[in-house]
Short mmCIF file of C-alpha atoms in Angstrom, two decimals:
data_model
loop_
_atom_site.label_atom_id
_atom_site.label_comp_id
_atom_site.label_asym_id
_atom_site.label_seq_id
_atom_site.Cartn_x
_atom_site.Cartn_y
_atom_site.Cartn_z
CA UNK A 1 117.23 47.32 120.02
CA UNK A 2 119.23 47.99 123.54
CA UNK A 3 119.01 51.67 122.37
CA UNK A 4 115.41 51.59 123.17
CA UNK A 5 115.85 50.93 126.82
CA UNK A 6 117.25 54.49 127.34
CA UNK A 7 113.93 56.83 128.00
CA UNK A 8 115.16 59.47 126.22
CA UNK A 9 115.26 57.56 122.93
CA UNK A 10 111.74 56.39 123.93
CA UNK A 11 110.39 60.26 124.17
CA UNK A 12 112.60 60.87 120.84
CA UNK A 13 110.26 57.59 119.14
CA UNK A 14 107.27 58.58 120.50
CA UNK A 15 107.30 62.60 119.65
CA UNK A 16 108.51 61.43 116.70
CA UNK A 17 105.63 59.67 115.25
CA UNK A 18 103.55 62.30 116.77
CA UNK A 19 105.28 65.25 114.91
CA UNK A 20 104.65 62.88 111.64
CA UNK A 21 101.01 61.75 111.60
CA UNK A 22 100.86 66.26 111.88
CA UNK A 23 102.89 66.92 109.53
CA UNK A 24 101.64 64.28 107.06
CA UNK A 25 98.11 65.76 107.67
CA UNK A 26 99.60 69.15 107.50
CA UNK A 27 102.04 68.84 104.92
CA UNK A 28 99.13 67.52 102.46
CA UNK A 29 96.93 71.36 103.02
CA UNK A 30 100.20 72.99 103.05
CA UNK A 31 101.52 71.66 99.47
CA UNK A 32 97.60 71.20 97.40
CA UNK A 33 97.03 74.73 98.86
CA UNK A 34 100.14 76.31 97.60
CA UNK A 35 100.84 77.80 101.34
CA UNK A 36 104.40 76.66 101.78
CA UNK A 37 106.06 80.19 101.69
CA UNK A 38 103.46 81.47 104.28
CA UNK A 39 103.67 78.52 106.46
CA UNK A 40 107.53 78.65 106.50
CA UNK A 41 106.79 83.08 107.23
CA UNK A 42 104.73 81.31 110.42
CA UNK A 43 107.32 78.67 111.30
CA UNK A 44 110.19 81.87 111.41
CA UNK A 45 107.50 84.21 113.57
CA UNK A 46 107.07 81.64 116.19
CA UNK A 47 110.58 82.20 117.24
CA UNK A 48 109.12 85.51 118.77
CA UNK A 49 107.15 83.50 120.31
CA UNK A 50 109.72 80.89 121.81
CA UNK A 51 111.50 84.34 123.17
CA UNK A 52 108.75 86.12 124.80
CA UNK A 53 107.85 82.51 126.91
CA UNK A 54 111.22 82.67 127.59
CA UNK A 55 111.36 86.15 129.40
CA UNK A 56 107.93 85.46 131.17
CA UNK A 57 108.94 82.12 132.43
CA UNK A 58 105.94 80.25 130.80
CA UNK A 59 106.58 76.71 128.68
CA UNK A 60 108.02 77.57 125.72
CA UNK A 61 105.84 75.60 123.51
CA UNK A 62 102.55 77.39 124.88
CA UNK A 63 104.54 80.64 123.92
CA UNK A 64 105.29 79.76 120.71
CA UNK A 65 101.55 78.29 119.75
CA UNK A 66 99.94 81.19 120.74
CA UNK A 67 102.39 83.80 119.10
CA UNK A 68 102.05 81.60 115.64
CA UNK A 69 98.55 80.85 116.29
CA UNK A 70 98.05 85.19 116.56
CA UNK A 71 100.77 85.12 113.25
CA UNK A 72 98.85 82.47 111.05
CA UNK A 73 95.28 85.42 111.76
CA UNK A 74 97.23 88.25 111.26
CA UNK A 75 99.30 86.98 107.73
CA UNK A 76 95.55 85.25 106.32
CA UNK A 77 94.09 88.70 107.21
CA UNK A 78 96.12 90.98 105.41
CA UNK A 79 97.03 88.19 102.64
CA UNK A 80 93.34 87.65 101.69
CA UNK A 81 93.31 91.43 101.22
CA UNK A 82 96.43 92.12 99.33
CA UNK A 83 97.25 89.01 97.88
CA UNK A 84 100.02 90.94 94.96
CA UNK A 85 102.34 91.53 98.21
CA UNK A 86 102.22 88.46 99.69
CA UNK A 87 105.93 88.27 99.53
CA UNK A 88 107.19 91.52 101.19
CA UNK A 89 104.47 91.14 104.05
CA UNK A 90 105.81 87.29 104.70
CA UNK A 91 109.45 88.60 104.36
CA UNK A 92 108.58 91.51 107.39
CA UNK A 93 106.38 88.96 109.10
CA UNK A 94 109.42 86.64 109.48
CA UNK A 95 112.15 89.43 110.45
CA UNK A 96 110.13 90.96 113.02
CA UNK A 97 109.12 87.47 114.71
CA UNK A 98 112.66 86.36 115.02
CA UNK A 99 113.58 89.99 115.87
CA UNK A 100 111.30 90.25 118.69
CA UNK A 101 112.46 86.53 120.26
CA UNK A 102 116.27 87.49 120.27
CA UNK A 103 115.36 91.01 121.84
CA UNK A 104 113.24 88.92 124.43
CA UNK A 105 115.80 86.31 125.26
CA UNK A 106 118.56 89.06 125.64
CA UNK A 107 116.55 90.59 127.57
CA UNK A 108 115.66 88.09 130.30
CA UNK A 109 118.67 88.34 132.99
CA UNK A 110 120.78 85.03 133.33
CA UNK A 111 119.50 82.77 130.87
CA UNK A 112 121.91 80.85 129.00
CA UNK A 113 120.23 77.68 127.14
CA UNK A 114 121.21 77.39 123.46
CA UNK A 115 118.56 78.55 121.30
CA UNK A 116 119.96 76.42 118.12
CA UNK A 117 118.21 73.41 119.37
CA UNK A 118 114.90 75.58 118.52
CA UNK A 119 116.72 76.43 115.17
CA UNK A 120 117.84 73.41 114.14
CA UNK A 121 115.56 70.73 116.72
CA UNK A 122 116.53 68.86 119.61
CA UNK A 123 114.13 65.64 119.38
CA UNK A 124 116.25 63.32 122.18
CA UNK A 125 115.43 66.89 124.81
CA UNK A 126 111.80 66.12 124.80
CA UNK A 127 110.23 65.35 127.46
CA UNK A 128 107.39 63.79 129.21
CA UNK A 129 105.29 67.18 129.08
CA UNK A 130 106.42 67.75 125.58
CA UNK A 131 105.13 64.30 124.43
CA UNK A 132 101.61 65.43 126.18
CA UNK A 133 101.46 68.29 124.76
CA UNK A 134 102.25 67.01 120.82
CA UNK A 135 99.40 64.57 121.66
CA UNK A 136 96.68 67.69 122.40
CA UNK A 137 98.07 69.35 119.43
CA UNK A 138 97.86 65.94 117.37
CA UNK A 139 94.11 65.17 118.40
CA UNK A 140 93.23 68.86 117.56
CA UNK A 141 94.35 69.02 114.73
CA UNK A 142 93.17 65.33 113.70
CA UNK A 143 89.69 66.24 114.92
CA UNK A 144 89.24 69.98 113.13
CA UNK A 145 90.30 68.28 109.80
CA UNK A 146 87.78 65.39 109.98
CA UNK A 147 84.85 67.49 110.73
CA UNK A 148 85.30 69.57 108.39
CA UNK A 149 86.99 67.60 105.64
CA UNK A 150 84.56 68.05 103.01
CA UNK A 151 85.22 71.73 103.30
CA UNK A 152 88.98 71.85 103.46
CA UNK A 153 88.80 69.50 100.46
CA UNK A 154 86.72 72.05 98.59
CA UNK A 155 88.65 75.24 99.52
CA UNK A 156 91.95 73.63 98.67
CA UNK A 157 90.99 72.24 95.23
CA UNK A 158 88.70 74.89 93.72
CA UNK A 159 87.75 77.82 95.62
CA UNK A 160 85.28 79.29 93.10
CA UNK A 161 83.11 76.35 93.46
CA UNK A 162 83.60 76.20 97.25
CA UNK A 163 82.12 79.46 97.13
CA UNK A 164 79.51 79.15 94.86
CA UNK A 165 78.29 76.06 97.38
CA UNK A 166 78.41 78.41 99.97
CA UNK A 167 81.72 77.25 101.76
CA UNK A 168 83.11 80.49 103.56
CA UNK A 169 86.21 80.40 101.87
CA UNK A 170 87.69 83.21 104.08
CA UNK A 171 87.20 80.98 107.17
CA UNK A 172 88.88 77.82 105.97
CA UNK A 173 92.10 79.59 104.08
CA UNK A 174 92.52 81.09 107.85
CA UNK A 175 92.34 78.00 109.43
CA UNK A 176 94.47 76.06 107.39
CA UNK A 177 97.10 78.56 108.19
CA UNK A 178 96.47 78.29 111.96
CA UNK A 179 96.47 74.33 112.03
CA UNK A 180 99.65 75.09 109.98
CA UNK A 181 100.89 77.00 112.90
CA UNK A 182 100.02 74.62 115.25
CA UNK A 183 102.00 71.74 113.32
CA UNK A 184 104.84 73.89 113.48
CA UNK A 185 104.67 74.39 117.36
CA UNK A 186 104.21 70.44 117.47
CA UNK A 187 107.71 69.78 114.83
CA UNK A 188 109.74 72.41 116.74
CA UNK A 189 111.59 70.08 118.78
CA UNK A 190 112.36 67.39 116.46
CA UNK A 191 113.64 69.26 113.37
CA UNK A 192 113.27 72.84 114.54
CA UNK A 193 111.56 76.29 112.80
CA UNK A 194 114.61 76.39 109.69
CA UNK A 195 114.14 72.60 108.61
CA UNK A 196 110.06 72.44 109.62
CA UNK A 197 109.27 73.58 105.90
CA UNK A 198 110.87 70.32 104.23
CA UNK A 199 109.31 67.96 107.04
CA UNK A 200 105.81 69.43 105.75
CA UNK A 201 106.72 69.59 102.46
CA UNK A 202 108.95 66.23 101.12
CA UNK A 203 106.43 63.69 102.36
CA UNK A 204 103.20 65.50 100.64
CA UNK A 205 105.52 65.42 97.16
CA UNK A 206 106.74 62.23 97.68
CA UNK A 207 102.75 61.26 98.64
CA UNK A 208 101.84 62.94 95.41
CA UNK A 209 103.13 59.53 93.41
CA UNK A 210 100.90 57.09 95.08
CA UNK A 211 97.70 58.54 96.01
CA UNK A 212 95.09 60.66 94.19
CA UNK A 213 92.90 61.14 97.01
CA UNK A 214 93.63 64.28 99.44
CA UNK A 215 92.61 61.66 102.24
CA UNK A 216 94.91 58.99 101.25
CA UNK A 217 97.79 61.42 100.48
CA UNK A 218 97.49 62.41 104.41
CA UNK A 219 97.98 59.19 105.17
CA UNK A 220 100.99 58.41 103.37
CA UNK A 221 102.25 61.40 104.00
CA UNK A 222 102.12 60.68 107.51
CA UNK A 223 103.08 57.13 106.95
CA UNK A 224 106.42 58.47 104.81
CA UNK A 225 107.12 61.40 107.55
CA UNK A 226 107.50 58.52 110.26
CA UNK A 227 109.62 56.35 108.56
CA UNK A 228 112.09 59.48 107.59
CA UNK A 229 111.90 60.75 111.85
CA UNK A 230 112.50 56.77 112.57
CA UNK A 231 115.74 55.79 110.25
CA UNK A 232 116.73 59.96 111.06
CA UNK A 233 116.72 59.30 114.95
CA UNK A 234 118.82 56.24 114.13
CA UNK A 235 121.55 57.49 112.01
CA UNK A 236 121.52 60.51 114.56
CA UNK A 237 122.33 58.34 117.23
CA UNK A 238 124.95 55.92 115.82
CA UNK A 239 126.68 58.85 113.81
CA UNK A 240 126.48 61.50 117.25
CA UNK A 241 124.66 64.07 114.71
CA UNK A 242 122.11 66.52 114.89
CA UNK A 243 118.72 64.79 114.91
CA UNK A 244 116.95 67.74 112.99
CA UNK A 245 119.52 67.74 109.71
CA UNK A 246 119.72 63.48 109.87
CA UNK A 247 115.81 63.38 109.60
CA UNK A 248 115.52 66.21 106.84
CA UNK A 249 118.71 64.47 104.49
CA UNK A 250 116.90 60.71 105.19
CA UNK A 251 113.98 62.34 103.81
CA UNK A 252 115.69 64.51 100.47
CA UNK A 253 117.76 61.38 100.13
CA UNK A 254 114.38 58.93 100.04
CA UNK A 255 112.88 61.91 97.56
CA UNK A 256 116.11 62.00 95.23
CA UNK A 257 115.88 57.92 94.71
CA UNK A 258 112.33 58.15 94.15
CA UNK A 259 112.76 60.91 91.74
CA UNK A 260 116.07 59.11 89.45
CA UNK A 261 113.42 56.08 89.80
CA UNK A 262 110.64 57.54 87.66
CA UNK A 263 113.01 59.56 85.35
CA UNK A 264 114.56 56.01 85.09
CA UNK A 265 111.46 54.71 84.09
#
């Protein structure tokens, strides 16, 4: 417990459990919609994003939200039109994004930070204006997906029908994407834009077990994604590794054991 007296842990707890309750939420559209190789296109883009805040001196999280945010439209736009390429159009979406942030970054004069921690995460670098900003994003994102719950729960589990109810399918498919995006910009610092994906992703199939609810899997999900960022922070700490991988291999290790458990059974 002494650990908890240094503020730094304290930001690294509290963005935590942030980042989670998202991605639990998140992670729940991203898997029951199928999305996971679009959202992980978005999570690779926003790197262009991180870059161009860097050369214009704005916060690098309000860089990288509104590049995905733009990246989300753009890949649910051409996607809902030529769905039989979705695959080369993700694959050029994610070069050019990471393409245009290392052009950006060598381009601005004198700046020397290293970019790995927005690879790989950096959760014990947050900050006080990070924290406040995960919050907005958290409440957003909380908010959209209650209001219009019935819908997303339509969309996601038969479109067809959602349609024939009169549910603009068109509409929600793009905004799943951009509250996908916006998860992203919110999980950037803890496990950073390569390891994002399996944040999303391992709780919602771990979730899948225990609930048969889309609600209910949200909430375990979220539930799951804390408890992974929690024991993560701690192993990173005692062991001096990178916060980002110890999170990711608590959480594959928890979804291994669960796995042997039912083949077990």
């Amino acid at each position: 417990m002494e650990i908890l007296q240094y503020d730094f842990i304290q930001n690294a707890l509290i963005s935590g459990v942030l980042i989670s309750i998202a991605a639990g939420v998140i992670g729940t559209l991203v898997v029951v919609n199928k999305i996971t190789f679009l959202t992980g296109g978005i999570a690779h883009s926003a790197y262009g994003g991180i870059g161009l805040a860097i050369f214009l001196g704005i916060p690098v999280l309000f860089g990288a939200t509104i590049f995905a945010v733009i990246t989300a439209i753009i890949i649910a736009i051409i996607t809902l039109k030529n769905r039989s390429r979705i695959d080369a159009i993700i694959g050029m979406m994610w070069a050019s994004g990471m393409a245009i942030g290392i052009i950006f970054v060598d381009l601005t004069p004198g700046y020397n930070v290293d970019l790995m921690s927005y690879l790989f995460g950096s959760i014990i670098a947050v900050s006080s204006e990070d924290i406040v900003y995960m919050s907005l994003l958290d409440i957003f994102i909380i908010a959209i997906v209650l209001f219009f719950y019935k819908e997303i729960l339509a969309v996601s589990y038969d479109s067809e029908f959602a349609t024939l109810r009169g549910i603009n399918v068109k509409f929600f498919y793009t905004l799943i994407l951009i509250l996908s995006a916006l998860c992203v910009v919110a999980a950037i610092k803890a496990v950073g834009l390569i390891l994002v994906i399996a944040l999303l992703t391992i709780p919602t199939y771990l979730a899948e077990n225990f609930a048969s609810k889309l609600s209910t899997m949200m909430i375990i999900s979220s539930i799951l994604a804390t408890m992974f960022t929690i024991v993560g922070l701690i192993f990173s700490y005692f062991y001096d590794i990178s916060s980002g991988a110890s999170i990711i291999m608590v959480a594959v290790v928890a979804l291994g054991v669960v796995k042997l458990i039912k083949y077990k059974k």
